[in-house]
Amino acid sequence: MKRKLLALVLAAGKGTRFKSDKIKVLHPMLGKPMIHLVVDCMHALRPETIHVVVGYQKDSVMKEEFSKPVEFIHQKKQLGTAHAVLAAKKILQSNKDKDLLVINGDLTLIRPESLRPMIRQHQREKNALTFLSAIMENPTGFGRVTYHENNVIRIFEEKDATPAQRRIKEANVGVYLFKIEDLLRALPKISNKNIKGEFYLTDIIEIMSGDKGRVGVYKAPEEQEIVGINDRYELAQAVEILRQRKIISLAESGVTIYDPSTTWIDFDVKIGRDTTLYSSVVLEGKTVIGQGCKLYPFVHIRDSRIGHEVKILTSTMIEESTIAKGAQIGPFTHLRPKSNVKAGAKVGNFVEMKSTVFGRGSKAGHLSYLGDTEVKDNVNIGAGTITCNYDGKKKHKTVIEEGAFIGSGTELVAPVKIGKDSYVGAGSTITKNVSSGALAVSRSRQVEKPRWVKKKRKK
Ligand code: UD1
Ligand code: CA
């Protein structure tokens, strides 16, 4: 019979080698804190529960919103990986007949597909412990796996290893599967007599082995998945692997990516088929892009929703905004948070928006600022239109009704409302509401002095 599974993620350590004010496992990879990647991998294996051992900066880790519920265990002092597992003693004691999958919180690249065969092997061989090892080109930083008489397997931590042991290419990955009752019996036997003075979980392998067949080794098939991210360069290298994975999966789903090497797409971004990304596009956070869109070079989008068949031209930034079907944005447009551009609208060169609804088919082609504005459908915003929404203390609203035409170089001093189908003459400063169907002009009349230049020169 299959034994039931619990999961334990070790994430109490500071991650000293990161040299950061923030705990290692909260550093993001493609927009997701590391710990989420590990927790999500555990979820995919469907354990009964997932416990996360927290300690250093535990409040920040516990504040994270995980995709599925997890429970936390507090390891008050970080005395080593075995000590971290011991922090879960209570839970383990009430689940003796089950298996426990322990994973280091920095193993963010391992995929559930790679762990499933390990779980199967563990159950087939009825092991007390099965651990994951990998043959690595460069195992620096990893514990090395050594085999001895009477089936004894022993891990030497890099710091405790002799030069000869350091040349061993088989590394301990940091994933262990235990029969909980055997784990509970062996844990108290671990000592901290080593260079770091820590209780190493890896010592349990020697303690539990020896007994024929009780400890199994599962060799990881994918070396690429094995990175125990200890410093920020290792982080960058791991992120690079994730970045490529994301691009490959999008390409496989029907997205054209012209220049994968310069394209950045966060983990949670979704893109519809037949959308094309030119080089140097950056898509972050929870961005969703529809089908058949074109994103030209240097487009940077964060936490936004883009409908189908939207064109976003060069050097445009879009933050926390929505753009509906068939709209065209850019080049050089900045849509700040809460901009909502409706279907078929055009927003062009050097236009900035913030908290603005921009109606269907409306156009703002050049050099404008629209803040806290409601632009209804089919409005034309002339070049250089500026909403003066801020009086130094408060923000005020501008409403531009359907079909209105705002002449170029206009200032709309909010709060103000421009009526339906009305016209505002170019160069106006509008401080009062404009009725629908009216023409409003507010600029001084032009004066002309005939032959003025000639007279001046005579003097
Ligand atoms: C560990 C293994 C090493 C293995 C490597 C793979 C040990 C002793 N060594 O070394 O054999 O090759 O992982 O990546 O286990 N943690 C706690 N509480 C503690 C100490 C650590 O929760 O008291 C957590 C850390 O937050 C981290 C994980 O355990 O997520 C592993 O700790 P880390 O310091 O990264 O271990 P390594 O030195 O990499
Ligand atoms: Ca590590």
mmCIF file with all atom_site columns, C-alpha atoms and ligand atoms in Angstrom, residues 17 24 104 106 228-230, ligand 2:
data_model
loop_
_atom_site.group_PDB
_atom_site.id
_atom_site.type_symbol
_atom_site.label_atom_id
_atom_site.label_alt_id
_atom_site.label_comp_id
_atom_site.label_asym_id
_atom_site.label_entity_id
_atom_site.label_seq_id
_atom_site.pdbx_PDB_ins_code
_atom_site.Cartn_x
_atom_site.Cartn_y
_atom_site.Cartn_z
_atom_site.occupancy
_atom_site.B_iso_or_equiv
_atom_site.pdbx_formal_charge
_atom_site.auth_seq_id
_atom_site.auth_comp_id
_atom_site.auth_asym_id
_atom_site.auth_atom_id
_atom_site.pdbx_PDB_model_num
ATOM   1 C  CA . ARG A 1 17  ? 26.157 34.376 1.420  1.00 0.00 ? 17  ARG A CA 1
ATOM   2 C  CA . LYS A 1 24  ? 17.369 34.451 0.921  1.00 0.00 ? 24  LYS A CA 1
ATOM   3 C  CA . ASN A 1 104 ? 15.932 22.638 1.165  1.00 0.00 ? 104 ASN A CA 1
ATOM   4 C  CA . ASP A 1 106 ? 16.693 27.054 -2.084 1.00 0.00 ? 106 ASP A CA 1
ATOM   5 C  CA . GLY A 1 228 ? 21.250 25.077 -4.292 1.00 0.00 ? 228 GLY A CA 1
ATOM   6 C  CA . ILE A 1 229 ? 21.290 28.829 -4.645 1.00 0.00 ? 229 ILE A CA 1
ATOM   7 C  CA . ASN A 1 230 ? 23.757 30.121 -2.106 1.00 0.00 ? 230 ASN A CA 1
HETATM 8 CA CA . CA  B 2 .   ? 22.048 25.624 -0.103 1.00 0.00 ? 2   CA  B CA 1
#
